[in-house]
Coordinates of C-alpha atoms and ligand atoms in Angstrom, one line a residue:
M1 CA 27.2 -10.6 11.2
K2 CA 24.2 -12.3 11.0
S3 CA 23.4 -15.1 13.3
P4 CA 21.7 -18.4 12.5
Q5 CA 18.4 -18.7 12.8
P6 CA 16.3 -20.9 15.3
P7 CA 14.3 -23.7 13.5
E8 CA 11.1 -22.1 14.7
S9 CA 11.5 -19.0 13.0
R10 CA 11.9 -20.7 9.7
A11 CA 8.9 -19.5 7.4
D12 CA 8.6 -22.7 5.1
H13 CA 9.7 -26.0 4.8
T14 CA 11.6 -25.9 1.3
I15 CA 14.6 -27.9 0.8
V16 CA 18.0 -26.0 0.6
A17 CA 20.8 -28.4 -0.5
R18 CA 24.3 -27.4 -1.1
F19 CA 27.6 -28.4 -2.7
A20 CA 30.8 -27.4 -0.8
P21 CA 33.9 -27.9 -2.1
S22 CA 37.4 -26.8 -1.4
P23 CA 39.4 -25.0 -4.0
T24 CA 42.2 -27.1 -3.8
G25 CA 42.4 -28.5 -7.1
Y26 CA 40.2 -29.2 -10.2
L27 CA 37.0 -31.3 -10.0
H28 CA 37.1 -34.9 -10.9
L29 CA 34.2 -37.4 -11.4
G30 CA 33.6 -37.9 -7.7
H31 CA 32.8 -34.2 -7.5
A32 CA 30.4 -34.3 -10.2
F33 CA 28.7 -36.8 -8.9
S34 CA 28.0 -35.2 -5.2
A35 CA 27.2 -31.7 -6.9
L36 CA 24.8 -33.4 -9.1
F37 CA 23.4 -35.6 -6.0
A38 CA 22.9 -32.6 -4.1
E39 CA 21.5 -30.5 -7.0
S40 CA 19.3 -33.1 -7.9
A41 CA 17.9 -33.6 -4.4
A42 CA 17.1 -29.9 -4.4
R43 CA 15.1 -29.7 -7.9
A44 CA 13.4 -32.6 -7.0
A45 CA 11.4 -31.2 -4.2
D46 CA 11.5 -28.0 -5.7
G47 CA 14.1 -26.4 -3.5
R48 CA 17.0 -24.1 -3.3
F49 CA 20.6 -25.1 -4.2
L50 CA 23.6 -23.3 -2.8
L51 CA 27.4 -23.7 -3.9
R52 CA 29.9 -22.6 -1.1
M53 CA 33.6 -22.7 -1.0
E54 CA 35.3 -23.8 1.9
D55 CA 38.5 -22.2 1.6
I56 CA 39.6 -21.8 5.0
D57 CA 43.2 -23.0 4.6
P58 CA 45.1 -20.6 3.1
G59 CA 47.9 -22.8 2.0
R60 CA 45.8 -24.9 -0.3
C61 CA 43.1 -22.9 -1.7
R62 CA 43.7 -21.0 -4.8
P63 CA 41.4 -18.3 -6.4
D64 CA 42.3 -20.2 -9.6
F65 CA 40.2 -23.3 -8.4
D66 CA 37.9 -21.4 -7.2
A67 CA 36.9 -20.1 -10.9
A68 CA 37.8 -23.5 -12.7
I69 CA 35.2 -25.0 -10.1
R70 CA 32.6 -22.7 -10.9
E71 CA 33.3 -22.6 -14.3
D72 CA 33.2 -26.7 -14.8
L73 CA 30.0 -27.2 -13.0
A74 CA 28.2 -24.5 -14.9
W75 CA 29.6 -26.4 -17.8
L76 CA 27.9 -29.7 -16.6
G77 CA 24.8 -27.4 -16.5
L78 CA 24.3 -26.5 -12.7
T79 CA 22.8 -23.6 -11.7
W80 CA 23.4 -22.2 -8.1
E81 CA 22.2 -19.0 -6.0
E82 CA 24.5 -15.8 -6.0
P83 CA 26.6 -14.8 -3.9
V84 CA 28.7 -18.0 -3.7
R85 CA 29.7 -17.9 0.3
R86 CA 33.3 -18.0 0.5
Q87 CA 34.0 -19.2 4.1
S88 CA 37.6 -17.1 4.1
E89 CA 35.5 -13.9 4.0
H90 CA 33.5 -14.8 7.4
L91 CA 36.0 -15.4 9.9
E92 CA 34.3 -13.1 11.9
D93 CA 31.5 -15.6 11.7
Y94 CA 33.3 -18.3 13.1
R95 CA 35.0 -16.0 16.0
H96 CA 31.6 -15.4 17.1
A97 CA 30.9 -19.2 17.4
L98 CA 34.1 -19.8 19.1
A99 CA 33.2 -17.1 21.8
L100 CA 29.9 -19.0 22.6
L101 CA 31.4 -22.1 23.1
E102 CA 34.2 -20.4 25.1
A103 CA 31.6 -19.0 27.1
R104 CA 30.5 -22.4 28.2
G105 CA 33.9 -23.3 28.9
L106 CA 34.2 -25.7 26.6
L107 CA 37.6 -24.4 24.4
Y108 CA 41.2 -24.9 25.4
P109 CA 44.0 -24.1 24.0
C110 CA 46.4 -26.6 22.7
F111 CA 50.2 -25.9 22.4
C112 CA 51.4 -28.9 21.1
T113 CA 53.0 -29.7 18.0
R114 CA 52.1 -32.3 15.8
R115 CA 55.5 -34.2 16.5
E116 CA 54.7 -33.5 20.2
I117 CA 51.4 -35.2 19.7
Q118 CA 52.7 -38.4 17.8
E119 CA 55.6 -38.8 20.7
E120 CA 53.3 -38.4 23.6
V121 CA 50.9 -41.2 21.8
A122 CA 53.9 -43.5 20.9
R123 CA 54.5 -43.6 24.6
A124 CA 50.8 -45.3 25.2
P125 CA 50.9 -48.1 23.0
H126 CA 47.0 -48.8 23.0
A127 CA 46.3 -45.2 22.3
P128 CA 42.8 -44.9 21.1
H129 CA 42.0 -44.2 17.7
G130 CA 38.8 -42.5 15.9
P131 CA 37.8 -42.2 12.1
D132 CA 40.6 -38.9 11.7
G133 CA 43.6 -41.1 13.2
V134 CA 44.9 -41.3 16.9
L135 CA 42.9 -39.2 19.2
Y136 CA 44.4 -36.4 20.8
P137 CA 46.2 -37.6 24.0
G138 CA 44.8 -34.4 25.9
T139 CA 48.3 -33.0 27.1
C140 CA 46.9 -29.3 27.0
R141 CA 43.4 -30.0 28.5
S142 CA 45.1 -30.2 32.3
C143 CA 47.4 -27.2 32.0
S144 CA 45.9 -24.8 34.5
T145 CA 44.3 -21.4 33.9
S146 CA 47.2 -19.3 34.2
E147 CA 49.9 -21.2 32.6
R148 CA 47.3 -21.1 29.5
A149 CA 46.9 -17.3 30.2
A150 CA 50.6 -16.9 30.3
R151 CA 51.7 -19.2 27.0
V152 CA 48.9 -17.0 25.2
A153 CA 50.1 -13.8 26.3
A154 CA 53.8 -14.7 25.1
G155 CA 52.5 -15.2 21.7
E156 CA 52.9 -19.1 21.8
A157 CA 51.3 -20.6 18.8
H158 CA 48.2 -22.8 19.6
C159 CA 45.0 -24.2 18.2
L160 CA 41.9 -24.3 20.3
R161 CA 40.1 -28.0 20.9
L162 CA 36.6 -28.8 22.3
D163 CA 36.8 -30.5 25.8
M164 CA 34.6 -33.5 24.3
A165 CA 33.6 -35.2 27.6
A166 CA 32.5 -31.6 28.7
A167 CA 31.1 -30.8 25.8
V168 CA 29.0 -34.1 25.7
A169 CA 28.0 -33.9 29.1
Q170 CA 26.6 -30.5 28.6
A171 CA 24.5 -31.4 25.3
G172 CA 23.6 -34.7 26.8
P173 CA 22.1 -37.7 24.3
L174 CA 21.6 -36.5 20.4
T175 CA 20.6 -38.2 17.3
W176 CA 20.6 -37.2 13.4
H177 CA 18.5 -38.5 10.7
D178 CA 20.5 -39.8 7.1
R179 CA 17.9 -40.5 4.5
A180 CA 20.3 -43.6 3.6
A181 CA 21.2 -45.1 7.0
G182 CA 18.0 -44.0 9.2
V183 CA 18.3 -42.7 13.1
Q184 CA 21.6 -42.3 14.4
A185 CA 22.5 -41.4 18.1
A186 CA 25.2 -39.4 18.2
R187 CA 28.7 -40.3 19.1
P188 CA 31.1 -37.1 18.7
E189 CA 33.5 -38.4 21.5
V190 CA 34.9 -41.2 19.2
F191 CA 36.8 -38.0 17.4
G192 CA 38.3 -37.0 20.9
D193 CA 39.3 -33.4 21.6
V194 CA 38.7 -32.0 18.1
V195 CA 40.4 -28.7 17.2
L196 CA 37.8 -26.0 16.2
A197 CA 40.1 -23.4 15.5
R198 CA 43.4 -24.1 13.8
K199 CA 46.7 -22.7 14.9
E200 CA 46.8 -20.4 11.4
T201 CA 43.2 -19.4 11.1
P202 CA 40.1 -19.3 13.3
T203 CA 38.2 -22.1 12.6
S204 CA 37.9 -25.7 11.4
Y205 CA 36.3 -27.8 8.6
H206 CA 33.8 -29.0 11.7
L207 CA 33.2 -25.5 12.6
A208 CA 32.9 -23.7 9.8
V209 CA 30.7 -26.3 7.8
T210 CA 28.1 -26.6 10.9
W211 CA 28.0 -22.8 11.3
D212 CA 27.3 -22.1 7.4
D213 CA 24.6 -24.9 7.1
A214 CA 22.8 -23.2 9.8
L215 CA 23.2 -19.6 8.6
Q216 CA 22.8 -20.2 5.0
G217 CA 19.1 -22.1 5.9
V218 CA 20.5 -25.4 4.6
T219 CA 17.8 -28.2 5.6
L220 CA 19.4 -31.3 3.6
V221 CA 23.1 -31.7 4.1
T222 CA 24.3 -34.3 1.1
R223 CA 28.0 -35.4 1.2
G224 CA 30.1 -38.6 0.7
T225 CA 30.0 -41.3 3.3
D226 CA 33.8 -40.4 4.0
L227 CA 32.3 -37.5 6.0
F228 CA 29.4 -39.8 8.0
E229 CA 31.3 -39.8 11.2
S230 CA 31.9 -36.1 11.2
T231 CA 28.3 -35.6 11.2
H232 CA 28.3 -37.1 15.0
V233 CA 30.6 -33.5 15.9
H234 CA 28.7 -31.5 13.7
R235 CA 25.7 -32.8 15.4
L236 CA 26.9 -32.0 19.1
L237 CA 28.3 -28.1 17.9
Q238 CA 24.4 -27.9 16.7
A239 CA 23.1 -28.5 20.3
L240 CA 26.0 -26.5 22.0
L241 CA 25.5 -23.6 19.4
D242 CA 21.7 -24.1 19.6
L243 CA 21.5 -24.0 15.9
P244 CA 18.5 -26.1 13.8
V245 CA 19.4 -29.4 12.7
P246 CA 19.0 -30.6 9.0
E247 CA 18.5 -34.0 7.6
Y248 CA 21.5 -35.5 6.3
H249 CA 21.9 -37.9 3.1
H250 CA 25.7 -39.3 3.0
H251 CA 25.8 -40.7 -0.7
R252 CA 28.1 -43.8 -1.8
L253 CA 31.9 -42.6 -3.3
L254 CA 32.3 -43.1 -6.8
T255 CA 35.2 -45.1 -7.4
D256 CA 37.2 -46.3 -10.4
D257 CA 37.1 -49.4 -12.4
Q258 CA 39.8 -50.7 -9.9
G259 CA 37.5 -49.7 -6.7
R260 CA 39.4 -47.0 -6.0
R261 CA 38.0 -43.7 -5.1
Y262 CA 38.7 -40.4 -7.2
A263 CA 41.3 -37.9 -6.1
K264 CA 43.1 -35.3 -7.2
R265 CA 45.9 -37.9 -8.7
D266 CA 43.3 -39.0 -11.1
R267 CA 44.2 -35.9 -13.4
S268 CA 42.5 -37.5 -16.7
L269 CA 39.3 -38.1 -15.1
T270 CA 39.0 -34.0 -14.0
L271 CA 35.8 -32.4 -15.3
R272 CA 38.4 -30.1 -17.5
A273 CA 40.3 -33.2 -18.8
L274 CA 36.9 -35.1 -20.1
R275 CA 35.7 -31.6 -21.5
E276 CA 39.2 -31.5 -23.3
A277 CA 39.0 -34.6 -24.3
G278 CA 35.8 -33.7 -26.3
R279 CA 33.3 -35.4 -23.7
T280 CA 29.8 -33.3 -23.4
P281 CA 28.0 -32.8 -20.3
A282 CA 25.5 -35.2 -20.8
E283 CA 28.4 -37.8 -21.1
V284 CA 29.6 -37.0 -18.0
R285 CA 26.1 -37.1 -16.1
A286 CA 25.8 -40.6 -17.9
M287 CA 29.6 -41.4 -16.3
V288 CA 28.3 -40.6 -12.8
G289 CA 24.8 -42.2 -13.6
L290 CA 23.0 -38.8 -12.5
Ligands
LIG1 N1 34.6 -29.1 2.2 C1 34.6 -30.5 2.1 C2 34.8 -31.2 1.3 O1 35.7 -30.7 -0.2 C3 33.0 -30.7 2.4 C4 31.9 -30.2 2.9 C5 30.7 -30.7 3.1 O2 30.0 -31.4 2.4 O3 30.3 -31.1 4.5 O4 35.5 -32.4 1.6

């Protein structure tokens, strides 16, 4: 397993950008915009463009969607460096990252079911909300070390959460830079004790994306503004795991003529459907304005 390089060992200043879809469906116009946005940012700077499959959710990701995404991007005229990194093939990397956080005393097992969390939250009428909904109320944070060990040893299903208050205290104040929005003070605490390893897989979106961007030497992370707040958590993980800090560019989200974001429900606006309807790659590029 390779470890991400610290920033000072980077030999050059080439821009490295990436498109990182989850193969849970066909690409639609919103994805096309995002992929072209990343690729053009790389090409404009004479940089490199990577494609990464974020396929850590075995229940939703499918190899046929992975193949369809590559086919659709190639049809659109995009080229990327091979091999494509597939997160499901690198679970050991994420275990390693978890062990580093564990060694800092920042993880704890959480045995709560979704229903238990809902019930706990319902008892607290003013439960705080974050970008992903209601914050985890912290039930398992106060479990004793011996209780945790006994429940884990008994095989009780659990995820691993970051002790956010302790993590923020260790990291101290942090900032990151977005090309559109400027310098941001990191506010990871708005997410509460985020899940870093799910019950069924030894990672989560936040951990895998942060680790992989560092490992792959990504210097410019482009993605939609729907993920803007997540970057606060990623910046914290970079500090805790001693990873380089890329620049960010969160782009606008493409919407349909009623102002709605494109989603999987918009079957007629998948690249596949547009191609079958006789649209050319140039027409699709014009539709997304890139
Ligand atoms: N895999 C994420 C998604 O499909 C995007 C990851 C990222 O760009 O940070 O929404």
